[in-house]
Amino acid sequence: MTKRRVHFGIIGLGLMGKEFASAVSRWCHFKNDTFSKPVITGICDKGNPEAVNWFTRNFDTISLNCSDYHDLLASPEIDAIYCAVPHNQHQELYINIIRSGKHLLGEKPFGIDLAANEKIIEEINKRPDVVVRCSSEFPYFPGARRVIEFIKSGAYGQLMEVRCGFHHSSDMDLQKPINWKRTIEVNGEYGCMGDLGLHTLHIPLRLGWFPKWVFADLQNIAKNRPDEKGNIVPCETWDNAVITSHCNDPLTNNEFSLVLETKRMAPGQTNTWFIEVYGTEKSVRFSTHDPKAFYFLETSGHEQGWTRIDIGYQSFIPVITGGIFEFGFSDAILQMIGAFMCDLNTGSAPNAFQNVLPVETHLSHRIMDAAIKSFKTGIRINL
């Protein structure tokens, strides 16, 4: 019996578009045979023939290749869209995708600013029949899963502090030419927060940790960069951001500190996501810098020490990979798409961790918008 197929169109054939397609090509990796199979049926990109050739060379299922995304939306062949385009295009494209009745897995931050996000949310509320989610890969790592399970258990006693961050060094090269992520007109005023912030907020928001207030320290370190012709031009977006806040723990109703870090200029880092949870009785931490390690600490009097556990391959949705093997970024994307397919009601995976929900993108915008106001005024902003 042939499994039902969900036909995807991809808008934006850059890095993440390719990662999405590559993950789909590994669908047989799942043990769960109740999943429908995602199929790359349509692609859309403007002025990127090399990327188009990569897709058509590797996916013989593509029947629609266009430069106008409206062609994908008008096609009865397409059921769902993965959209990975610059932030200033989110409002127009996401709204039109939703209006067309196609399901949407979009990239963060779901709008260039709070106003754009609110317009997208308005459209989502008009179409309850359309499944809309935002991508975020890192909570699908086995170590992050262990952190989530630990927090839900309440074994920490009383929360004191949670730190979650995303550090990389892509901008440490000061001669790196400016691109769209470094321009306010395309990336937005959020800077590094818009590009990286939802990665740090996926788990906190899902667990009900919404800040009472925020206080932000933002840095524009590389104020000038060369353009594609070598001319030195202003680089006005935030390179690094640290947001401090206080939240209530829904399990204990105690208040604790939440620290969020998004840094494009973090010496010594490549692409590191981390979360640290500190409690009065027990604490845990995980970082993709050491992806097999889950660190656990139990406080007992004055004697304390971190215990490292090698956790191997323990995914939310079962796969064929042996438990002793290592988990990587491509595995996280596969899990993320699997969670999206569950929300489309095409499979059953009781432990699947949902993708970022539309309401969570809105909460993230409120936090980032308040962070900019906090830095400009030098005071904490109540939410």
XYZ file of C-alpha atoms in Angstrom:
383
model
C 0.000 0.000 0.000
C 1.465 3.350 -1.014
C 1.672 5.942 1.765
C -0.098 9.244 1.263
C 2.208 11.951 -0.009
C 2.333 15.580 1.107
C 3.610 17.671 -1.788
C 5.879 20.547 -0.734
C 6.885 23.657 -2.554
C 10.055 25.419 -1.449
C 10.329 29.191 -1.723
C 13.944 30.291 -1.312
C 16.577 27.804 -2.480
C 19.481 28.980 -0.329
C 21.177 27.206 2.557
C 18.050 26.344 4.545
C 16.012 25.424 1.488
C 18.665 22.866 0.602
C 18.812 21.596 4.188
C 15.054 21.107 4.196
C 15.132 19.178 0.926
C 18.078 17.071 2.042
C 16.242 16.101 5.227
C 13.158 15.108 3.239
C 15.331 12.809 1.120
C 16.143 10.876 4.334
C 12.493 10.198 5.242
C 13.083 6.435 5.338
C 15.210 7.141 8.416
C 12.077 7.203 10.573
C 10.923 3.928 12.067
C 7.337 5.155 12.214
C 5.659 3.898 9.052
C 2.436 5.831 9.722
C 4.001 9.069 8.485
C 2.954 10.436 5.154
C 5.899 11.069 2.887
C 6.879 14.676 2.116
C 7.750 15.101 -1.541
C 9.599 18.043 -3.098
C 7.214 18.880 -5.937
C 7.788 22.601 -6.600
C 10.626 25.103 -6.215
C 10.786 28.870 -6.534
C 13.713 31.271 -6.549
C 14.718 34.416 -8.406
C 18.114 34.719 -10.035
C 19.795 31.656 -8.520
C 20.298 29.187 -11.407
C 23.013 27.287 -9.537
C 20.598 26.473 -6.719
C 17.845 25.568 -9.172
C 20.231 23.158 -10.897
C 21.118 21.559 -7.538
C 17.433 20.872 -6.828
C 16.514 19.589 -10.266
C 19.633 17.429 -10.348
C 18.845 15.774 -7.015
C 15.034 15.595 -6.953
C 13.302 13.996 -9.904
C 9.948 14.597 -8.172
C 10.009 18.319 -9.066
C 7.302 19.096 -11.601
C 7.025 22.860 -11.048
C 10.055 25.171 -11.299
C 9.205 28.870 -11.209
C 10.543 32.322 -10.392
C 7.165 33.707 -9.243
C 5.971 32.179 -5.972
C 2.334 32.815 -6.950
C 2.704 29.924 -9.409
C 3.357 27.570 -6.488
C 0.394 28.932 -4.546
C -1.923 28.520 -7.531
C -0.880 24.931 -8.185
C -3.309 22.204 -7.044
C -0.320 19.884 -6.862
C 1.173 21.693 -3.835
C -0.118 20.941 -0.322
C 2.420 22.778 1.844
C 5.174 25.363 1.595
C 8.562 25.661 3.240
C 9.538 29.328 2.961
C 13.051 30.610 3.656
C 13.346 34.216 2.500
C 14.769 37.444 4.014
C 12.812 38.987 6.878
C 11.405 41.919 4.924
C 9.530 39.471 2.655
C 7.867 37.486 5.459
C 4.710 39.563 5.761
C 3.779 39.473 2.081
C 4.747 35.883 1.381
C 3.454 34.297 4.576
C 0.094 36.067 4.306
C -0.337 35.029 0.679
C 0.678 31.440 1.426
C -1.885 31.244 4.229
C -4.605 32.822 2.056
C -3.923 30.237 -0.637
C -4.758 27.449 1.818
C -1.277 25.917 1.737
C 0.186 24.754 5.037
C 3.297 26.739 6.008
C 6.566 25.991 7.719
C 8.330 29.352 7.702
C 11.607 30.711 8.923
C 12.045 33.001 11.897
C 11.385 35.668 12.999
C 7.971 35.579 11.230
C 7.987 39.214 10.193
C 10.615 41.926 10.073
C 9.108 43.629 13.134
C 6.229 43.429 15.613
C 3.758 45.160 13.285
C 4.509 42.716 10.448
C 4.187 39.760 12.802
C 0.785 40.982 13.989
C -0.436 41.158 10.393
C 0.673 37.553 9.834
C -1.023 36.418 13.041
C -4.258 38.130 11.949
C -4.235 36.103 8.742
C -3.496 32.856 10.591
C -6.506 33.433 12.834
C -8.726 33.684 9.740
C -7.609 30.245 8.485
C -7.834 27.649 11.273
C -7.753 24.948 8.574
C -4.168 25.880 7.653
C -1.277 24.572 9.782
C 1.358 27.277 10.312
C 4.596 26.726 12.193
C 8.029 28.349 12.522
C 11.286 26.430 12.215
C 13.687 25.930 15.132
C 16.025 22.956 15.059
C 18.036 22.912 18.277
C 15.441 21.657 20.806
C 15.433 18.396 18.834
C 18.949 17.458 19.956
C 18.889 14.563 22.463
C 20.582 16.733 25.103
C 17.924 19.422 24.718
C 15.264 16.736 25.009
C 16.784 15.637 28.315
C 16.743 19.241 29.544
C 13.064 19.585 28.608
C 12.179 16.359 30.428
C 14.173 17.455 33.473
C 12.373 20.805 33.644
C 8.942 19.189 33.281
C 9.759 16.847 36.177
C 10.341 19.757 38.570
C 13.372 17.928 39.977
C 15.330 21.185 40.215
C 13.573 22.183 43.453
C 13.278 25.937 42.998
C 14.541 27.579 39.841
C 17.191 30.217 40.372
C 18.411 30.960 36.850
C 18.016 29.739 33.281
C 20.427 30.768 30.544
C 19.785 30.056 26.886
C 21.866 31.319 24.003
C 23.101 31.016 20.461
C 26.718 31.961 19.803
C 28.575 31.874 16.541
C 31.513 33.635 14.977
C 30.324 34.208 11.417
C 31.064 37.934 11.706
C 34.426 37.759 13.467
C 36.043 38.361 10.087
C 35.803 42.150 9.899
C 36.518 42.026 6.157
C 33.508 39.809 5.499
C 31.302 41.647 2.975
C 28.013 42.996 4.252
C 24.920 40.994 3.307
C 21.175 41.275 3.904
C 21.399 40.092 7.510
C 23.527 43.164 8.278
C 21.110 45.743 6.854
C 18.154 47.154 8.787
C 16.042 47.497 5.633
C 16.073 43.733 4.993
C 16.980 42.062 8.297
C 15.147 44.525 10.545
C 16.157 46.579 13.554
C 16.354 43.455 15.729
C 19.706 42.561 14.171
C 21.107 39.335 15.657
C 17.980 38.901 17.793
C 15.736 38.596 14.746
C 17.997 36.039 13.130
C 18.848 33.990 16.237
C 16.371 34.915 18.965
C 13.660 32.310 18.393
C 16.263 29.582 18.763
C 16.817 30.756 22.329
C 13.103 31.227 23.066
C 11.570 28.022 21.690
C 11.992 26.027 24.907
C 11.396 28.867 27.426
C 8.161 29.989 25.756
C 6.915 26.411 25.350
C 7.416 25.879 29.092
C 5.424 28.994 29.929
C 8.353 31.230 30.818
C 7.364 34.663 29.563
C 9.346 37.613 30.961
C 7.693 40.088 33.327
C 10.164 42.667 32.049
C 13.337 42.830 29.969
C 16.586 44.728 30.231
C 18.882 44.598 27.219
C 22.519 45.194 26.384
C 23.005 45.468 22.606
C 26.314 45.829 20.746
C 27.056 47.076 17.241
C 30.704 46.037 17.172
C 31.506 46.115 13.449
C 30.070 49.501 12.498
C 31.450 49.353 8.947
C 32.006 46.547 6.462
C 32.990 46.284 2.798
C 30.211 45.833 0.258
C 30.441 43.434 -2.685
C 32.572 45.993 -4.575
C 34.967 46.563 -1.694
C 33.577 49.950 -0.686
C 33.320 50.552 3.058
C 29.675 51.049 4.043
C 27.805 51.415 7.360
C 26.815 48.192 9.131
C 24.031 49.256 11.464
C 22.558 46.025 12.842
C 23.226 44.619 16.316
C 26.002 42.027 16.372
C 25.472 40.803 19.942
C 22.583 41.009 22.385
C 22.102 39.944 26.009
C 18.598 40.140 27.477
C 18.011 39.691 31.195
C 14.562 39.174 32.630
C 12.485 37.639 35.417
C 9.853 34.944 34.879
C 7.427 32.958 37.010
C 7.854 29.196 37.128
C 4.396 27.690 36.440
C 5.288 24.572 38.476
C 6.250 26.371 41.703
C 5.054 29.954 41.131
C 8.520 31.139 42.165
C 10.328 33.903 40.298
C 13.653 33.232 38.596
C 16.123 34.943 36.277
C 16.089 34.211 32.539
C 19.093 35.303 30.472
C 18.975 35.154 26.662
C 22.113 35.604 24.544
C 22.329 35.965 20.775
C 25.806 36.658 19.433
C 27.190 36.755 15.918
C 30.595 37.755 17.223
C 31.534 35.158 19.848
C 35.266 34.323 19.767
C 35.950 30.608 19.732
C 32.435 29.575 18.684
C 31.322 28.135 15.380
C 27.571 27.627 15.717
C 26.732 26.874 19.342
C 23.277 26.687 20.921
C 23.063 26.049 24.657
C 20.700 25.939 27.617
C 21.587 25.893 31.326
C 19.092 25.357 34.146
C 20.146 26.063 37.750
C 17.970 24.956 40.667
C 18.305 24.745 44.438
C 18.360 20.938 44.358
C 19.476 19.906 40.879
C 20.867 21.601 37.767
C 21.471 20.583 34.153
C 23.135 22.001 31.072
C 23.563 21.116 27.401
C 25.477 22.661 24.513
C 25.751 21.678 20.861
C 29.469 22.403 21.281
C 29.604 18.974 22.996
C 26.556 17.299 21.442
C 26.864 13.874 23.107
C 27.173 15.295 26.625
C 24.388 15.987 29.104
C 25.645 17.578 32.327
C 23.836 16.972 35.612
C 24.498 18.328 39.089
C 22.843 17.397 42.375
C 23.404 19.772 45.272
C 24.248 18.021 48.533
C 25.516 20.263 51.319
C 28.812 21.865 50.414
C 29.863 19.057 48.043
C 28.965 19.681 44.422
C 30.256 18.431 41.099
C 29.009 18.132 37.563
C 28.399 14.631 36.176
C 28.747 14.123 32.443
C 26.512 11.568 30.747
C 27.083 10.497 27.135
C 23.527 10.220 25.882
C 24.002 9.077 22.297
C 21.124 9.135 19.806
C 17.861 9.565 21.732
C 15.474 11.426 19.451
C 11.892 12.533 20.043
C 10.668 10.532 17.031
C 12.266 7.048 16.739
C 14.667 6.448 13.867
C 16.766 3.567 12.591
C 20.054 5.004 13.933
C 21.601 3.030 16.778
C 21.515 4.593 20.221
C 25.310 4.702 20.535
C 25.774 6.916 17.483
C 26.043 10.690 17.400
C 23.270 13.170 16.617
C 23.870 16.175 14.341
C 22.230 19.236 12.834
C 20.810 17.341 9.852
C 19.174 14.904 12.287
C 17.604 17.836 14.164
C 16.093 19.201 10.946
C 14.671 15.769 10.135
C 13.059 15.632 13.598
C 11.704 19.157 13.144
C 10.033 18.264 9.845
C 8.700 15.075 11.428
C 7.055 17.198 14.126
C 5.499 19.373 11.411
C 4.102 16.309 9.669
C 2.573 15.209 12.985
C 0.783 18.548 13.219
C -0.546 17.921 9.715
C -2.099 14.759 11.203
C -0.140 12.535 8.856
C 1.556 10.440 11.500
C 1.646 9.462 15.138
C 4.601 10.298 17.383
C 3.420 10.894 20.974
C 6.746 12.339 22.103
C 7.193 14.779 19.216
C 8.096 18.286 20.354
C 6.028 20.792 18.389
C 7.610 23.378 16.136
C 7.379 27.020 17.195
C 3.709 28.033 17.284
C 2.450 31.302 15.762
C 1.586 32.689 19.208
C 5.168 31.989 20.291
C 6.538 33.995 17.367
C 4.364 36.874 18.556
C 5.687 36.583 22.115
C 9.246 36.568 20.762
C 8.560 39.787 18.830
C 7.223 41.442 21.966
C 10.424 40.484 23.792
C 12.733 41.704 21.006
C 10.771 44.916 20.538
C 11.015 45.583 24.288
C 14.755 44.818 24.198
C 15.338 47.594 21.653
C 13.290 50.033 23.753
C 15.209 49.002 26.865
C 18.590 49.635 25.279
C 17.530 52.985 23.825
C 16.123 54.223 27.159
C 18.527 52.466 29.533
C 15.660 51.114 31.637
C 13.887 47.803 31.918
C 10.648 47.502 29.950
C 7.620 45.850 31.516
C 5.735 43.293 29.459
